[in-house]
mmCIF file with all atom_site columns, C-alpha atoms in Angstrom:
data_model
loop_
_atom_site.group_PDB
_atom_site.id
_atom_site.type_symbol
_atom_site.label_atom_id
_atom_site.label_alt_id
_atom_site.label_comp_id
_atom_site.label_asym_id
_atom_site.label_entity_id
_atom_site.label_seq_id
_atom_site.pdbx_PDB_ins_code
_atom_site.Cartn_x
_atom_site.Cartn_y
_atom_site.Cartn_z
_atom_site.occupancy
_atom_site.B_iso_or_equiv
_atom_site.pdbx_formal_charge
_atom_site.auth_seq_id
_atom_site.auth_comp_id
_atom_site.auth_asym_id
_atom_site.auth_atom_id
_atom_site.pdbx_PDB_model_num
ATOM 1   C CA . MET V 1 1   ? 3.275   83.304  -20.270 1.00 0.00 ? 1   MET V CA 1
ATOM 2   C CA . GLY V 1 2   ? 5.274   80.370  -19.001 1.00 0.00 ? 2   GLY V CA 1
ATOM 3   C CA . PRO V 1 3   ? 5.401   79.143  -15.511 1.00 0.00 ? 3   PRO V CA 1
ATOM 4   C CA . LYS V 1 4   ? 7.345   80.813  -13.008 1.00 0.00 ? 4   LYS V CA 1
ATOM 5   C CA . LYS V 1 5   ? 10.604  79.636  -11.959 1.00 0.00 ? 5   LYS V CA 1
ATOM 6   C CA . GLY V 1 6   ? 12.360  79.250  -8.810  1.00 0.00 ? 6   GLY V CA 1
ATOM 7   C CA . ASN V 1 7   ? 9.191   78.647  -6.806  1.00 0.00 ? 7   ASN V CA 1
ATOM 8   C CA . THR V 1 8   ? 8.169   75.065  -5.896  1.00 0.00 ? 8   THR V CA 1
ATOM 9   C CA . ASN V 1 9   ? 4.876   73.865  -4.726  1.00 0.00 ? 9   ASN V CA 1
ATOM 10  C CA . THR V 1 10  ? 5.202   72.608  -1.227  1.00 0.00 ? 10  THR V CA 1
ATOM 11  C CA . LYS V 1 11  ? 2.348   70.415  -1.285  1.00 0.00 ? 11  LYS V CA 1
ATOM 12  C CA . VAL V 1 12  ? 3.446   68.505  -4.138  1.00 0.00 ? 12  VAL V CA 1
ATOM 13  C CA . GLU V 1 13  ? 6.867   68.023  -2.769  1.00 0.00 ? 13  GLU V CA 1
ATOM 14  C CA . ALA V 1 14  ? 5.237   66.768  0.493   1.00 0.00 ? 14  ALA V CA 1
ATOM 15  C CA . ALA V 1 15  ? 3.063   64.520  -1.550  1.00 0.00 ? 15  ALA V CA 1
ATOM 16  C CA . ASN V 1 16  ? 6.015   63.100  -3.261  1.00 0.00 ? 16  ASN V CA 1
ATOM 17  C CA . GLN V 1 17  ? 7.811   62.442  -0.166  1.00 0.00 ? 17  GLN V CA 1
ATOM 18  C CA . ARG V 1 18  ? 4.841   60.584  1.410   1.00 0.00 ? 18  ARG V CA 1
ATOM 19  C CA . LYS V 1 19  ? 4.635   58.270  -2.043  1.00 0.00 ? 19  LYS V CA 1
ATOM 20  C CA . ALA V 1 20  ? 8.393   57.558  -1.805  1.00 0.00 ? 20  ALA V CA 1
ATOM 21  C CA . ALA V 1 21  ? 8.389   56.641  2.015   1.00 0.00 ? 21  ALA V CA 1
ATOM 22  C CA . GLN V 1 22  ? 5.222   54.439  1.280   1.00 0.00 ? 22  GLN V CA 1
ATOM 23  C CA . ALA V 1 23  ? 7.005   52.677  -1.549  1.00 0.00 ? 23  ALA V CA 1
ATOM 24  C CA . ALA V 1 24  ? 10.140  52.159  0.454   1.00 0.00 ? 24  ALA V CA 1
ATOM 25  C CA . ASP V 1 25  ? 8.060   50.836  3.252   1.00 0.00 ? 25  ASP V CA 1
ATOM 26  C CA . LYS V 1 26  ? 6.158   48.280  0.775   1.00 0.00 ? 26  LYS V CA 1
ATOM 27  C CA . LYS V 1 27  ? 9.499   47.372  -0.667  1.00 0.00 ? 27  LYS V CA 1
ATOM 28  C CA . SER V 1 28  ? 11.068  46.496  2.842   1.00 0.00 ? 28  SER V CA 1
ATOM 29  C CA . LYS V 1 29  ? 8.105   44.350  3.614   1.00 0.00 ? 29  LYS V CA 1
ATOM 30  C CA . LYS V 1 30  ? 7.996   42.502  0.531   1.00 0.00 ? 30  LYS V CA 1
ATOM 31  C CA . SER V 1 31  ? 11.901  41.633  0.705   1.00 0.00 ? 31  SER V CA 1
ATOM 32  C CA . ALA V 1 32  ? 11.110  40.616  4.516   1.00 0.00 ? 32  ALA V CA 1
ATOM 33  C CA . GLN V 1 33  ? 8.459   38.367  3.528   1.00 0.00 ? 33  GLN V CA 1
ATOM 34  C CA . GLU V 1 34  ? 10.422  36.774  0.540   1.00 0.00 ? 34  GLU V CA 1
ATOM 35  C CA . GLU V 1 35  ? 13.600  36.229  3.140   1.00 0.00 ? 35  GLU V CA 1
ATOM 36  C CA . ALA V 1 36  ? 11.175  34.661  5.650   1.00 0.00 ? 36  ALA V CA 1
ATOM 37  C CA . ASN V 1 37  ? 10.123  32.177  2.678   1.00 0.00 ? 37  ASN V CA 1
ATOM 38  C CA . ALA V 1 38  ? 13.461  31.291  1.672   1.00 0.00 ? 38  ALA V CA 1
ATOM 39  C CA . ALA V 1 39  ? 14.780  31.062  5.386   1.00 0.00 ? 39  ALA V CA 1
ATOM 40  C CA . ALA V 1 40  ? 11.940  28.507  5.829   1.00 0.00 ? 40  ALA V CA 1
ATOM 41  C CA . ASP V 1 41  ? 12.725  26.539  2.870   1.00 0.00 ? 41  ASP V CA 1
ATOM 42  C CA . TRP V 1 42  ? 16.264  26.292  3.982   1.00 0.00 ? 42  TRP V CA 1
ATOM 43  C CA . ALA V 1 43  ? 15.162  25.333  7.510   1.00 0.00 ? 43  ALA V CA 1
ATOM 44  C CA . GLN V 1 44  ? 13.546  22.510  6.098   1.00 0.00 ? 44  GLN V CA 1
ATOM 45  C CA . GLY V 1 45  ? 16.900  21.513  4.555   1.00 0.00 ? 45  GLY V CA 1
ATOM 46  C CA . ALA V 1 46  ? 18.042  19.550  1.486   1.00 0.00 ? 46  ALA V CA 1
ATOM 47  C CA . ASP V 1 47  ? 17.869  16.092  3.201   1.00 0.00 ? 47  ASP V CA 1
ATOM 48  C CA . GLY V 1 48  ? 14.025  16.677  3.459   1.00 0.00 ? 48  GLY V CA 1
ATOM 49  C CA . ARG V 1 49  ? 13.701  17.614  -0.214  1.00 0.00 ? 49  ARG V CA 1
ATOM 50  C CA . SER V 1 50  ? 16.233  14.736  -1.382  1.00 0.00 ? 50  SER V CA 1
ATOM 51  C CA . ALA V 1 51  ? 14.246  12.380  0.855   1.00 0.00 ? 51  ALA V CA 1
ATOM 52  C CA . LYS V 1 52  ? 10.823  13.233  -0.802  1.00 0.00 ? 52  LYS V CA 1
ATOM 53  C CA . ARG V 1 53  ? 12.269  13.013  -4.224  1.00 0.00 ? 53  ARG V CA 1
ATOM 54  C CA . ALA V 1 54  ? 14.057  9.397   -3.337  1.00 0.00 ? 54  ALA V CA 1
ATOM 55  C CA . GLN V 1 55  ? 10.113  8.461   -2.185  1.00 0.00 ? 55  GLN V CA 1
ATOM 56  C CA . GLU V 1 56  ? 8.646   9.589   -5.245  1.00 0.00 ? 56  GLU V CA 1
ATOM 57  C CA . GLU V 1 57  ? 11.285  7.771   -7.275  1.00 0.00 ? 57  GLU V CA 1
ATOM 58  C CA . GLU V 1 58  ? 10.499  4.568   -5.244  1.00 0.00 ? 58  GLU V CA 1
ATOM 59  C CA . LEU V 1 59  ? 6.707   5.046   -5.680  1.00 0.00 ? 59  LEU V CA 1
ATOM 60  C CA . LYS V 1 60  ? 7.474   5.072   -9.305  1.00 0.00 ? 60  LYS V CA 1
ATOM 61  C CA . ARG V 1 61  ? 9.611   2.270   -9.427  1.00 0.00 ? 61  ARG V CA 1
ATOM 62  C CA . GLN V 1 62  ? 7.055   0.021   -7.446  1.00 0.00 ? 62  GLN V CA 1
ATOM 63  C CA . GLN V 1 63  ? 4.400   0.851   -9.828  1.00 0.00 ? 63  GLN V CA 1
ATOM 64  C CA . ALA V 1 64  ? 6.401   -0.033  -12.821 1.00 0.00 ? 64  ALA V CA 1
ATOM 65  C CA . ASP V 1 65  ? 7.458   -3.296  -11.207 1.00 0.00 ? 65  ASP V CA 1
ATOM 66  C CA . ALA V 1 66  ? 3.642   -3.982  -10.439 1.00 0.00 ? 66  ALA V CA 1
ATOM 67  C CA . LYS V 1 67  ? 2.708   -3.189  -14.035 1.00 0.00 ? 67  LYS V CA 1
ATOM 68  C CA . LYS V 1 68  ? 5.408   -5.685  -15.273 1.00 0.00 ? 68  LYS V CA 1
ATOM 69  C CA . ALA V 1 69  ? 4.164   -8.520  -12.800 1.00 0.00 ? 69  ALA V CA 1
ATOM 70  C CA . GLU V 1 70  ? 0.492   -7.985  -13.887 1.00 0.00 ? 70  GLU V CA 1
ATOM 71  C CA . LEU V 1 71  ? 1.472   -8.148  -17.878 1.00 0.00 ? 71  LEU V CA 1
ATOM 72  C CA . LYS V 1 72  ? 3.626   -11.454 -16.910 1.00 0.00 ? 72  LYS V CA 1
ATOM 73  C CA . ARG V 1 73  ? 0.772   -12.868 -15.186 1.00 0.00 ? 73  ARG V CA 1
ATOM 74  C CA . LEU V 1 74  ? -1.656  -12.191 -18.109 1.00 0.00 ? 74  LEU V CA 1
ATOM 75  C CA . GLN V 1 75  ? 0.631   -13.713 -20.672 1.00 0.00 ? 75  GLN V CA 1
ATOM 76  C CA . ASP V 1 76  ? 1.080   -16.842 -18.267 1.00 0.00 ? 76  ASP V CA 1
ATOM 77  C CA . GLU V 1 77  ? -2.404  -17.359 -18.176 1.00 0.00 ? 77  GLU V CA 1
ATOM 78  C CA . GLU V 1 78  ? -2.791  -16.849 -22.080 1.00 0.00 ? 78  GLU V CA 1
ATOM 79  C CA . GLU V 1 79  ? -0.279  -19.338 -22.459 1.00 0.00 ? 79  GLU V CA 1
ATOM 80  C CA . ALA V 1 80  ? -1.773  -22.030 -20.073 1.00 0.00 ? 80  ALA V CA 1
ATOM 81  C CA . ALA V 1 81  ? -5.215  -21.455 -21.937 1.00 0.00 ? 81  ALA V CA 1
ATOM 82  C CA . MET V 1 82  ? -3.669  -21.988 -25.315 1.00 0.00 ? 82  MET V CA 1
ATOM 83  C CA . SER V 1 83  ? -1.832  -24.968 -24.453 1.00 0.00 ? 83  SER V CA 1
ATOM 84  C CA . GLY V 1 84  ? -5.001  -26.819 -24.190 1.00 0.00 ? 84  GLY V CA 1
ATOM 85  C CA . ILE V 1 85  ? -5.970  -26.247 -27.669 1.00 0.00 ? 85  ILE V CA 1
ATOM 86  C CA . LYS V 1 86  ? -4.662  -28.640 -30.251 1.00 0.00 ? 86  LYS V CA 1
ATOM 87  C CA . ALA V 1 87  ? -4.400  -27.457 -33.948 1.00 0.00 ? 87  ALA V CA 1
ATOM 88  C CA . LYS V 1 88  ? -6.477  -29.928 -36.505 1.00 0.00 ? 88  LYS V CA 1
ATOM 89  C CA . ALA V 1 89  ? -4.736  -31.831 -39.199 1.00 0.00 ? 89  ALA V CA 1
ATOM 90  C CA . LYS V 1 90  ? -5.086  -30.317 -42.503 1.00 0.00 ? 90  LYS V CA 1
ATOM 91  C CA . SER V 1 91  ? -6.490  -32.419 -45.143 1.00 0.00 ? 91  SER V CA 1
ATOM 92  C CA . LYS V 1 92  ? -4.583  -32.909 -48.443 1.00 0.00 ? 92  LYS V CA 1
ATOM 93  C CA . ALA V 1 93  ? -6.993  -30.468 -50.142 1.00 0.00 ? 93  ALA V CA 1
ATOM 94  C CA . GLN V 1 94  ? -6.237  -27.711 -47.509 1.00 0.00 ? 94  GLN V CA 1
ATOM 95  C CA . LYS V 1 95  ? -2.561  -28.320 -47.935 1.00 0.00 ? 95  LYS V CA 1
ATOM 96  C CA . ASP V 1 96  ? -2.832  -27.500 -51.729 1.00 0.00 ? 96  ASP V CA 1
ATOM 97  C CA . ILE V 1 97  ? -4.697  -24.505 -50.944 1.00 0.00 ? 97  ILE V CA 1
ATOM 98  C CA . ASP V 1 98  ? -1.957  -23.390 -48.631 1.00 0.00 ? 98  ASP V CA 1
ATOM 99  C CA . LYS V 1 99  ? 0.591   -23.812 -51.597 1.00 0.00 ? 99  LYS V CA 1
ATOM 100 C CA . PRO V 1 100 ? -0.789  -21.830 -54.670 1.00 0.00 ? 100 PRO V CA 1
ATOM 101 C CA . TRP V 1 101 ? 2.660   -21.671 -55.990 1.00 0.00 ? 101 TRP V CA 1
ATOM 102 C CA . GLU V 1 102 ? 2.660   -25.409 -56.800 1.00 0.00 ? 102 GLU V CA 1
ATOM 103 C CA . ALA V 1 103 ? -0.389  -25.196 -58.590 1.00 0.00 ? 103 ALA V CA 1
ATOM 104 C CA . ALA V 1 104 ? 1.387   -22.473 -60.770 1.00 0.00 ? 104 ALA V CA 1
ATOM 105 C CA . LEU V 1 105 ? 4.507   -24.931 -61.300 1.00 0.00 ? 105 LEU V CA 1
ATOM 106 C CA . ALA V 1 106 ? 2.494   -27.758 -62.509 1.00 0.00 ? 106 ALA V CA 1
ATOM 107 C CA . PRO V 1 107 ? 2.365   -28.469 -66.126 1.00 0.00 ? 107 PRO V CA 1
ATOM 108 C CA . VAL V 1 108 ? -0.905  -27.264 -67.897 1.00 0.00 ? 108 VAL V CA 1
ATOM 109 C CA . ALA V 1 109 ? -2.925  -29.917 -69.299 1.00 0.00 ? 109 ALA V CA 1
ATOM 110 C CA . LYS V 1 110 ? -4.432  -29.444 -72.700 1.00 0.00 ? 110 LYS V CA 1
ATOM 111 C CA . LYS V 1 111 ? -8.162  -29.355 -72.477 1.00 0.00 ? 111 LYS V CA 1
ATOM 112 C CA . SER V 1 112 ? -10.333 -31.207 -75.178 1.00 0.00 ? 112 SER V CA 1
ATOM 113 C CA . ASN V 1 113 ? -13.350 -29.472 -76.744 1.00 0.00 ? 113 ASN V CA 1
ATOM 114 C CA . LYS V 1 114 ? -14.677 -32.405 -78.450 1.00 0.00 ? 114 LYS V CA 1
ATOM 115 C CA . GLY V 1 115 ? -16.506 -33.754 -75.622 1.00 0.00 ? 115 GLY V CA 1
ATOM 116 C CA . SER V 1 116 ? -18.149 -30.583 -74.448 1.00 0.00 ? 116 SER V CA 1
ATOM 117 C CA . ARG V 1 117 ? -20.679 -30.319 -77.506 1.00 0.00 ? 117 ARG V CA 1
ATOM 118 C CA . ALA V 1 118 ? -24.211 -31.573 -76.921 1.00 0.00 ? 118 ALA V CA 1
#
């Protein structure tokens, strides 16, 4: 046997109406809260937001300038410390070592094995 047609359950209909009323109430409260938040943001104004953004950019720029100044100061200190150091003059042997290609270009002298016998 199937369900009867034509009869409606009044309790179910009443419950559905209550649910719909509660959902509409929640939705209206939520939308009112969202509108209040949006109005508060707009009341602050675009000038306030742009001023905050400009302040943050200025702070970043100042930090970058301070970092550059610190690096320049460190470089100046290092150059001042290095200016007092003088390089030693190289001896002829060291100069020859520094130029190995000249040794390769020099003529090869023949060795004599006659004097090496004991």
